[in-house]
XYZ file of C-alpha atoms in Angstrom:
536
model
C 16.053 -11.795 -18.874
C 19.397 -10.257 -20.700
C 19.463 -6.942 -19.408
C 20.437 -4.081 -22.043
C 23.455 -1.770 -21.290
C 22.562 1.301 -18.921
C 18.262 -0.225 -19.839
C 18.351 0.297 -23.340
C 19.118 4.506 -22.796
C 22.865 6.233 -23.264
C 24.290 5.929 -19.947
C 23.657 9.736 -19.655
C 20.621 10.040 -17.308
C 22.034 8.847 -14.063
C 25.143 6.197 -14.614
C 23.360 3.358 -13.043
C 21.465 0.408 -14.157
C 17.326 0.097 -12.851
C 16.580 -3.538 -11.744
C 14.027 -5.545 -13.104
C 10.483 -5.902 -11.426
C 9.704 -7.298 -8.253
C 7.967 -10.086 -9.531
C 9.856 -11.914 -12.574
C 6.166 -12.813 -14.394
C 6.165 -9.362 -15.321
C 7.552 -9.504 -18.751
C 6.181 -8.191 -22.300
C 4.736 -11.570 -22.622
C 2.521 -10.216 -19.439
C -0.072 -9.055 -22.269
C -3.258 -9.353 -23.491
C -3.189 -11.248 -26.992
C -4.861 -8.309 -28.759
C -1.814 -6.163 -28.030
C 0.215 -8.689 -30.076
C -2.340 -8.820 -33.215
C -2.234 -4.631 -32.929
C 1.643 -4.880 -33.055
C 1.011 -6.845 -36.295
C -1.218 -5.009 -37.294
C 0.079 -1.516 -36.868
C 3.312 -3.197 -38.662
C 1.830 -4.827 -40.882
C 0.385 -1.469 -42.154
C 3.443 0.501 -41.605
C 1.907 2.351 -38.435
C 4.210 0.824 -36.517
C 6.598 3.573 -35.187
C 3.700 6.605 -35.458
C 4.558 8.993 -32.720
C 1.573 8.530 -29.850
C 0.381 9.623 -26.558
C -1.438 7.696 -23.915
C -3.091 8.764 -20.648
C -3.494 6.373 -18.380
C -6.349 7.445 -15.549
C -9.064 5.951 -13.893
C -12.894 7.317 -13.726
C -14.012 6.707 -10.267
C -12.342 7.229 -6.778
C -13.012 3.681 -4.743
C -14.854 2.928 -1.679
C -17.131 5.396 -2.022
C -14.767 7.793 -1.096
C -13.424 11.273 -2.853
C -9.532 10.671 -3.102
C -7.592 7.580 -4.587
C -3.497 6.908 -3.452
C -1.016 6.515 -6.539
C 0.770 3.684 -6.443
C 2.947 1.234 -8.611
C 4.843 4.016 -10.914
C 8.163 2.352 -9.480
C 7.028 -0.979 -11.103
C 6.271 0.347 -14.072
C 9.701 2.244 -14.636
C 11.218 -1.007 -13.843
C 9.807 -2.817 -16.809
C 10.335 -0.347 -18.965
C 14.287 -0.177 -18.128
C 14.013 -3.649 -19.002
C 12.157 -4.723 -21.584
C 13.125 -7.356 -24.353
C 11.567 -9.954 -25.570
C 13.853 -13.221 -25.191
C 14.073 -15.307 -28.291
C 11.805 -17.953 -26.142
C 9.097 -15.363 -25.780
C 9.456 -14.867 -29.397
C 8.932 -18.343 -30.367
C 5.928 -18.191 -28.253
C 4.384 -15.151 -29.893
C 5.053 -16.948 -33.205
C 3.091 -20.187 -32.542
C 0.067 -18.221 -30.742
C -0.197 -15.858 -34.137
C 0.151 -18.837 -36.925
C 0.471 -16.570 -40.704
C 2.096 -13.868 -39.282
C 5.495 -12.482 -41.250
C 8.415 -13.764 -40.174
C 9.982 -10.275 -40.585
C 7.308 -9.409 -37.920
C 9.402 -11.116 -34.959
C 12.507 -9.602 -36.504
C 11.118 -6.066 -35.286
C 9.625 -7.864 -31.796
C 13.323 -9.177 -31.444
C 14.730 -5.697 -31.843
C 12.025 -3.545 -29.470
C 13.172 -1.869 -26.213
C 11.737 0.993 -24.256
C 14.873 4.046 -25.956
C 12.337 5.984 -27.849
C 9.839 5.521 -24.928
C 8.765 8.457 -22.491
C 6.920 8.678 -19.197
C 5.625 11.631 -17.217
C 3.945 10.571 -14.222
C 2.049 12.161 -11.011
C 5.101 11.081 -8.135
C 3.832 8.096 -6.203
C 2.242 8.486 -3.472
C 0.200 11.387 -4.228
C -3.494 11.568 -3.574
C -4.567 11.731 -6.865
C -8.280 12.041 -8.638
C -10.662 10.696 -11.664
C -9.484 12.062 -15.004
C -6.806 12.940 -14.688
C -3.848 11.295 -16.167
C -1.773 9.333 -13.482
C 0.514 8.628 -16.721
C 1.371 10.333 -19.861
C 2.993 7.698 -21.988
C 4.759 8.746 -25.502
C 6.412 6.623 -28.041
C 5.771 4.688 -30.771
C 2.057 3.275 -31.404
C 3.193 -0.687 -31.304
C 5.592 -0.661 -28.531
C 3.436 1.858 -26.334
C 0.610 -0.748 -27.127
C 2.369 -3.974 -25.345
C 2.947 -1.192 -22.253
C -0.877 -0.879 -21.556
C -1.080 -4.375 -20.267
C 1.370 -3.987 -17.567
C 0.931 -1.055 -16.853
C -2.602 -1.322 -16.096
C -1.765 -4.499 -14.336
C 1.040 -2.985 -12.021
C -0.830 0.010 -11.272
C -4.575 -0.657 -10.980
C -4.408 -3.178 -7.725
C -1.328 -1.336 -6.078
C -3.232 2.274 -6.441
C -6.545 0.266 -5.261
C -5.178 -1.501 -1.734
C -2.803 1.699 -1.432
C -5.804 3.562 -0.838
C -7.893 1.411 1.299
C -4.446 1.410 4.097
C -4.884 4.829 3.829
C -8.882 4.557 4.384
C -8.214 2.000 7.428
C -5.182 4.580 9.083
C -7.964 7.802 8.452
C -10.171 5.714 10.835
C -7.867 4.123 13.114
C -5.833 7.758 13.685
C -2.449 8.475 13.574
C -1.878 7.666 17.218
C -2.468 3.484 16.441
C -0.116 1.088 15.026
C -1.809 -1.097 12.234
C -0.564 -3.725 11.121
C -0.798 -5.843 7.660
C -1.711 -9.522 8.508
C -3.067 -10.407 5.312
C -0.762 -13.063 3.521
C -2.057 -16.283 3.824
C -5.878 -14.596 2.387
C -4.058 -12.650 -0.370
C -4.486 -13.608 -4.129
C -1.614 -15.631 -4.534
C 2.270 -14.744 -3.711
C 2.061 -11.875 -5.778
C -1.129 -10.714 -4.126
C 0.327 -10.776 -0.820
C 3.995 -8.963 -1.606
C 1.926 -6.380 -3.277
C 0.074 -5.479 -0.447
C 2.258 -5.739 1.979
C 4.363 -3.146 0.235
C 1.489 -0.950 -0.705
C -0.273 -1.016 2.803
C 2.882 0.508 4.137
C 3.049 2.852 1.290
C -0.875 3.585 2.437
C 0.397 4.426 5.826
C 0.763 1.020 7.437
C 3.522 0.573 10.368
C 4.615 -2.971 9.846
C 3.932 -6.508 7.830
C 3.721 -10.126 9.199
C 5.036 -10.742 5.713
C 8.661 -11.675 6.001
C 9.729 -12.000 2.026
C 8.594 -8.704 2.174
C 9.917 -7.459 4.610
C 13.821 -8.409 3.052
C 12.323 -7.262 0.116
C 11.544 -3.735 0.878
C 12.904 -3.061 4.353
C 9.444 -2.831 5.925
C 9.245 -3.382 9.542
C 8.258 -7.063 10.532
C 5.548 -7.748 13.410
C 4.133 -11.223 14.519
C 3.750 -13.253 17.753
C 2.490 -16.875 18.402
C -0.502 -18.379 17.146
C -3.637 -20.424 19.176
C -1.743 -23.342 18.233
C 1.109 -22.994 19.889
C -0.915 -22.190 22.622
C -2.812 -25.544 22.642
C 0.465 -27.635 21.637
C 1.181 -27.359 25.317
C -0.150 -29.799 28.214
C 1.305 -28.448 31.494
C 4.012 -27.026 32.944
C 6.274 -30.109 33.143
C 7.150 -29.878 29.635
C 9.327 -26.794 30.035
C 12.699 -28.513 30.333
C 14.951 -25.813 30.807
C 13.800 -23.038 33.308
C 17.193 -21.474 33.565
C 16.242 -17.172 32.264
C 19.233 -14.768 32.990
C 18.653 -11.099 33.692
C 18.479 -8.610 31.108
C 21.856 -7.132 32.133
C 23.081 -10.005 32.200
C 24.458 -9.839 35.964
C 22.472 -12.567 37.328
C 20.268 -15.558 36.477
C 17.188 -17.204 37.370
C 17.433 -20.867 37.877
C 13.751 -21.929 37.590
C 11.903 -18.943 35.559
C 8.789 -21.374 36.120
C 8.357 -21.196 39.797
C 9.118 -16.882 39.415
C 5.996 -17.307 37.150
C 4.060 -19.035 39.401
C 4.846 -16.681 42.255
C 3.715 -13.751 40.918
C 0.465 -15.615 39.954
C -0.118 -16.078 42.917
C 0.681 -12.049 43.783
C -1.695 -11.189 41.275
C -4.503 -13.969 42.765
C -3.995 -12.193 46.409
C -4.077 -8.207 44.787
C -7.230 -7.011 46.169
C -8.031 -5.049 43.257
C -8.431 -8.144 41.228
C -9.897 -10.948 43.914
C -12.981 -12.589 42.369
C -12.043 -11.636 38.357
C -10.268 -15.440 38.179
C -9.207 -18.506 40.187
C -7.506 -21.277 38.526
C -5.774 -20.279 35.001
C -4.959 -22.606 32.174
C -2.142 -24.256 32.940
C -1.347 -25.549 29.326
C -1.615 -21.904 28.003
C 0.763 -20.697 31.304
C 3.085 -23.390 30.119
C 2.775 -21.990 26.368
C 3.123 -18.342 27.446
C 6.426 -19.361 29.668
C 7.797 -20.895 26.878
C 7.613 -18.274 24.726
C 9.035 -15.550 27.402
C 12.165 -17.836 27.947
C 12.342 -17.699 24.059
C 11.964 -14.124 23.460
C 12.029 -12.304 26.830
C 12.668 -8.786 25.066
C 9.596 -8.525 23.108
C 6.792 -11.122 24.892
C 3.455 -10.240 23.118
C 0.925 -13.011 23.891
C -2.174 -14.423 22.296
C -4.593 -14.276 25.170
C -7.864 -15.887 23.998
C -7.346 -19.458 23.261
C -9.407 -20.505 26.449
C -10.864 -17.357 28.356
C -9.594 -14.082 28.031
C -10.174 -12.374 31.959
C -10.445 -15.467 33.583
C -6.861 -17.409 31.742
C -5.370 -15.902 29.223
C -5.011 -12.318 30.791
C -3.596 -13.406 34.654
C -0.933 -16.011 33.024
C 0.245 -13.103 30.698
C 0.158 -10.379 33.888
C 2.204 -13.465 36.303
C 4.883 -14.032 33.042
C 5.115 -10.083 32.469
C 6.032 -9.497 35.834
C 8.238 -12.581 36.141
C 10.205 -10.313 33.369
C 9.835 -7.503 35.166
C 12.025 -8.960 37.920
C 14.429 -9.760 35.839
C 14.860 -6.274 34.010
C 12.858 -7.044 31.075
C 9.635 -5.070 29.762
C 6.897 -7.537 27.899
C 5.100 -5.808 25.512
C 1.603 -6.282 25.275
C -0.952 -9.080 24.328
C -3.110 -9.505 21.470
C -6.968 -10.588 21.421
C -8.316 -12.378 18.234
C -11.913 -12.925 18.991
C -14.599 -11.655 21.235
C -16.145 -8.140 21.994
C -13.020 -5.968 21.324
C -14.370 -2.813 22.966
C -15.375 -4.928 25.812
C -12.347 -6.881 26.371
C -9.509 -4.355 25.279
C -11.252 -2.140 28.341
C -11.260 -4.729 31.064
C -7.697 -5.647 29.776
C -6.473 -2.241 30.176
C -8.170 -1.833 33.774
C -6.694 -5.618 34.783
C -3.308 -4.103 33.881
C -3.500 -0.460 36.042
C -4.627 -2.392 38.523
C -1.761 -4.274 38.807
C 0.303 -1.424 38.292
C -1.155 0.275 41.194
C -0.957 -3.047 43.451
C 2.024 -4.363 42.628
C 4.089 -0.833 42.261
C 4.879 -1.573 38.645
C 5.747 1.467 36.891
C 4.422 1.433 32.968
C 2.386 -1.783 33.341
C -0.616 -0.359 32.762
C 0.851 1.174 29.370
C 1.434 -2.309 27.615
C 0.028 -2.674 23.935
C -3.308 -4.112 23.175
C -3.701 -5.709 19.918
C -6.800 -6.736 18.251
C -7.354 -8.765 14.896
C -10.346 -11.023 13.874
C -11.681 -10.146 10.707
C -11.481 -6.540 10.654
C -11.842 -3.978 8.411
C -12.926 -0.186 8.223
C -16.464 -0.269 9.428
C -15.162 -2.417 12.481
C -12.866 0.029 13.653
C -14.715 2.838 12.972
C -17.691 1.187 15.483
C -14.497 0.709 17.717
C -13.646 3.916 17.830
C -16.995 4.518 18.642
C -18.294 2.750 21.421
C -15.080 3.595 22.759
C -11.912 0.696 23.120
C -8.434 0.558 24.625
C -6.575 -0.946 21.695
C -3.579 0.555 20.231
C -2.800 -1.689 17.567
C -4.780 -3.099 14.682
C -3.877 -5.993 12.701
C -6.132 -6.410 9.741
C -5.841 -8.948 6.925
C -8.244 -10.312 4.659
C -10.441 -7.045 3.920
C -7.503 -5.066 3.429
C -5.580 -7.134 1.238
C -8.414 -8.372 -0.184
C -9.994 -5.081 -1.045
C -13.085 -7.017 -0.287
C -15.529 -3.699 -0.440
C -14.385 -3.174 -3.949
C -12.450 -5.531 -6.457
C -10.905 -3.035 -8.992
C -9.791 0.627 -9.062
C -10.677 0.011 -12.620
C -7.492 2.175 -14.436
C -7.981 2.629 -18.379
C -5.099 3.416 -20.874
C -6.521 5.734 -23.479
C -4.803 7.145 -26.821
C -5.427 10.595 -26.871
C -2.984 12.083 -30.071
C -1.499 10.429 -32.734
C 0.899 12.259 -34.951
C 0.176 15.972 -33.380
C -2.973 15.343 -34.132
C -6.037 14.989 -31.045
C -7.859 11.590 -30.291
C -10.957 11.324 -28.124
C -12.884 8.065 -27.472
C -16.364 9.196 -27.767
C -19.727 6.738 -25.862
C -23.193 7.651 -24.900
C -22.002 7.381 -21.325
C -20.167 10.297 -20.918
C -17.933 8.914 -17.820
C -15.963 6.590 -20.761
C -15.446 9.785 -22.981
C -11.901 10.466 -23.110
C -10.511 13.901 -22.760
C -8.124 14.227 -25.960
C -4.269 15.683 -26.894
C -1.095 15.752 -24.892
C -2.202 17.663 -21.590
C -0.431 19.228 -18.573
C -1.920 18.817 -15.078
C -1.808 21.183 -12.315
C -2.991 21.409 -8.395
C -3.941 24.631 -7.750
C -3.864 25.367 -3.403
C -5.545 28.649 -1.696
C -4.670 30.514 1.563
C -4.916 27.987 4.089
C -2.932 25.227 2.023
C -5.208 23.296 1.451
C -5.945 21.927 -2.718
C -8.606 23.446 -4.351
C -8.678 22.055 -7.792
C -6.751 19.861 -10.182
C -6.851 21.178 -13.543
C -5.978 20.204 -17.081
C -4.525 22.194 -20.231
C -3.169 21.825 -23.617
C 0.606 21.216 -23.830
C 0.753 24.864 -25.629
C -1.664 27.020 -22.685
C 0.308 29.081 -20.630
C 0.526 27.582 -17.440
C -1.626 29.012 -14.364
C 0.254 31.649 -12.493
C -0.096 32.646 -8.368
C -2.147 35.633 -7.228
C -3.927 35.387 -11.227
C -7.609 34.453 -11.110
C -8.465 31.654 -13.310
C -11.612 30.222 -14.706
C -11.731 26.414 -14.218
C -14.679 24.421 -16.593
C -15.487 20.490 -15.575
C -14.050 18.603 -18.726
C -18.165 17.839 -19.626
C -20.092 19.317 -17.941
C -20.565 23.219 -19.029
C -22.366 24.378 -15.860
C -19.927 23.943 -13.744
C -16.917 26.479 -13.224
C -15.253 28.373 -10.682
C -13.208 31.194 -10.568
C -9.863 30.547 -8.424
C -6.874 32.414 -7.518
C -4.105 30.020 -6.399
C -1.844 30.866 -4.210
C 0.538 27.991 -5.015
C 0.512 25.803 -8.450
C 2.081 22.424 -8.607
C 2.703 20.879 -11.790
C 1.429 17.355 -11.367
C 2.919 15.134 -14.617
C 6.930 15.153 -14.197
C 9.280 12.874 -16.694
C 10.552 9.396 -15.064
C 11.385 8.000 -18.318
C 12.872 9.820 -21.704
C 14.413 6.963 -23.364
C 17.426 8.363 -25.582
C 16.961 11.580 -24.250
C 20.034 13.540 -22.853
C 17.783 15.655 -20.135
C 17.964 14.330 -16.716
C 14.677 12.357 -15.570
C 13.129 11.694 -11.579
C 14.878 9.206 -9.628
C 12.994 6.196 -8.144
C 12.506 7.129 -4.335
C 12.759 4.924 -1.503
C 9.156 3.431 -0.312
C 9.587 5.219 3.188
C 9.735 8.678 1.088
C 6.661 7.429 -0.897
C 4.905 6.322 2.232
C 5.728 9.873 3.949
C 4.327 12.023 0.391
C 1.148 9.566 1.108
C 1.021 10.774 4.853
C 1.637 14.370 4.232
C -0.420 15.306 1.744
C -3.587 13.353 3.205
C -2.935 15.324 5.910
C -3.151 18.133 3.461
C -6.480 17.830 2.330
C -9.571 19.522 3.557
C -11.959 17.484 6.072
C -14.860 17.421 4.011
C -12.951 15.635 1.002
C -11.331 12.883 3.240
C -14.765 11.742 5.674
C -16.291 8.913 5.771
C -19.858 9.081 4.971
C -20.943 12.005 2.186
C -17.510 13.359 1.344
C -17.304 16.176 -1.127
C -16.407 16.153 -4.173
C -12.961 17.088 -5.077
C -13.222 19.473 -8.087
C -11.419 18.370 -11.278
């Protein structure tokens, strides 16, 4: 796609040029149909370049929970910097809307985002139902073939965002977790997405490696049971030859170090009677993959038995490295009774520290995967468990416990003048005109409320009490006195517009607003199982 000069604005706002999206699909052709025939329409009838406003918001946190994480605003400003429609896309739109003007695609052909703006909540924020994530302004047709994307970019980035930051509430800040979720994701797409928004949502690291060039995220992974099983015996390693990790000396046959300290470990008396005989296919594999990557061996333990196999050959190649200067780093168990297993790991290994006089082996990481998801590691947590890392796939990137966050795009002034969607349910009753959003905080820091007020009301002011109403329901109200307000809606787009707008932040800034400001809310709002309501 030809990209305009400075994206379509005047060069003025910050002298560089904003790359296209992440994912090339997203074009204006990345539409419903019925945003084309209102374009037409709207043109048709000489609406076409009425000055509107659009929130877009969602009505319901997810998961049952009482907070939702905002996320995809980067995305969004991306498409905007570069929209066109190529004279391909064009064409297209022609043959898909047969009696339509020709002077219709003239305009298409000469649409960009310059008389466009945005004001957005920053992203990464923990943000609530109702109130408007976006505030879009422009003229009716273009701002129409934004809902689209918008709502596309936004509603499944906001949505996994928030369930990494439901699975790192339960796991604890103290545990690494761990994204493992591309080959279950909904396509390519599906599985950059998360792996970006998971670490926005307070994730440590990806298996993911496009994304982890494409965003700079940290990149975890170890062997799988088939390379485990792909070995026969200890004859197949061909070269044994492993030298020290200064460099200073060498080990001529790594295999028969291995096999010595097995047989350390067999005679500890701390551990006679847990195994005999170990796998020698998985030793084998686990040698293998020591000589391969002796500064960071992390096993897979459970391809045959765990206590009995998979955990001695890992202890005998761990301290083979040890010898040698080197420091494995843990093992990871994919199956089984995690509580179970991750404790009689964590006692094999102190035992052998104690034993064998090996400082910090009873510190290595224990990983666990297999299916898990929130309610998992919350039973974890409490039966009680030695794992420090979590690596969780299909029900995070899935969102399996809820499909869609469910984000709507609602006109709410035309011309200065108010628009309200009204329904007999009164959760799809939109609140009308241009509105500015505040979070209002008392003594201890924590947020109180987020309110709402016409683009005219004076704003609300520290130390001043304030009467807060809930948008529909007349009963409830509270008097606050803030003592901190934070305007919520800032501009990241102005089109033409000589002011300056926000710059794009890095995702580890995003990730860290997500962190901090979780961190910020009150206990009640952010549990598990009845949270309270955050007032709005």
């Amino acid at each position: 796609m030809e990209k305009k000069k400075e994206n379509g604005v005047d060069g003025k706002q910050s002298g560089r040029v904003i790359n296209g999206p992440t994912n090339p699909m997203v074009t204006p052709l990345l539409n419903d149909l019925y945003q084309f025939t209102m374009a037409y329409a709207y043109w048709k009838a000489g609406k076409q370049s009425e000055r509107s406003v659009f929130d877009l918001y969602f009505r319901k946190n997810p998961f049952g929970g009482e907070y939702t994480i905002f996320a995809g605003l980067e995305e969004c400003i991306k498409f905007l910097a570069n929209f066109n429609l190529t004279d391909q896309e064009i064409d297209f739109v022609r043959d898909s809307l047969p009696g339509c003007e020709e002077a219709f695609y003239d305009y298409l052909r000469g649409l960009d985002c310059s008389d466009i703006e945005v004001y957005a909540i920053s992203e990464g924020s923990v943000v609530f139902p109702k109130v408007p994530l976006l505030r879009i302004e422009g003229p009716v047709a273009v701002v129409q073939l934004l809902e689209t994307p918008f709502l596309n970019l936004i509603n499944y980035a906001s949505l996994v965002a928030t369930n990494a930051a439901r699975h790192r509430f339960v796991a604890g800040k103290s545990k690494l977790l761990l994204e493992f979720g591309a080959r279950r994701a909904q396509g390519p797409d599906g599985a950059i997405s998360a792996s970006k928004y998971c670490y926005l949502g307070g994730f440590d690291a990806t298996s993911n490696v496009a994304a982890g060039r494409l965003f700079g995220i940290p990149l975890r992974g170890t062997h799988s049971h088939a390379f485990v099983s792909s070995f026969m015996g200890l004859d197949e390693i061909v070269d044994k030859v492993l030298r020290s990790s200064d460099g200073k000396s060498t080990c001529e046959d790594f295999v028969c170090l291995v096999q010595s300290c097995l047989t350390k470990i067999q005679n500890s008396s701390s551990l006679q009677g847990i195994f005999s005989e170990t796998n020698q296919s998985e030793l084998a594999a686990f040698i293998s993959y020591a000589l391969a990557f002796p500064n960071s061996f992390l096993a897979l333990v459970d391809t045959y038995d765990v206590m009995k196999s998979g955990i001695p050959n890992f202890c005998a190649v761990a301290l083979a490295l040890n010898e040698l200067g080197y420091k494995a780093v843990g093992i990871r168990l994919d199956s089984g009774d995690l509580a179970y297993l991750s404790t009689e790991v964590r006692k094999f290994f102190c035992a052998i520290e104690k034993d064998l006089k090996v400082p910090d082996f009873g510190k290595m990481i224990i990983t666990a995967s297999n299916d898990l998801n929130e309610e998992t590691v919350d039973a974890l947590n409490k039966q009680g468990h030695e794992v420090d890392a979590f690596g969780i796939g299909t029900n995070l990137v899935t969102c399996y416990a809820q499909a869609a966050l469910g984000c709507v795009f609602k006109l709410v002034e035309i011309n200065n003048q108010p628009r309200i969607k009204l329904s007999e349910d009164v959760t799809k009753v939109s609140i009308p005109c241009k509105k500015r959003t505040y979070r209002l905080f008392g003594k201890e820091g924590y947020p109180l409320v987020d309110i709402m007020t016409g683009e005219n009301e004076p704003p609300p002011k520290v130390g001043e009490r304030l009467l807060c109403r809930h948008p529909f329901n007349e009963s409830k109200r509270a008097y606050v006195v803030p003592q901190r307000v934070e305007e919520l809606l800032k501009c990241y787009w102005r089109g033409n517009a000589d002011e300056t707008r926000e710059e794009l932040e890095p995702l580890k800034e995003l990730r860290n607003r997500c962190i901090k400001q979780l961190e910020n809310m009150r206990p009640d709002h952010m549990r598990r199982l009845n949270p309270t309501p955050y007032k709005v």
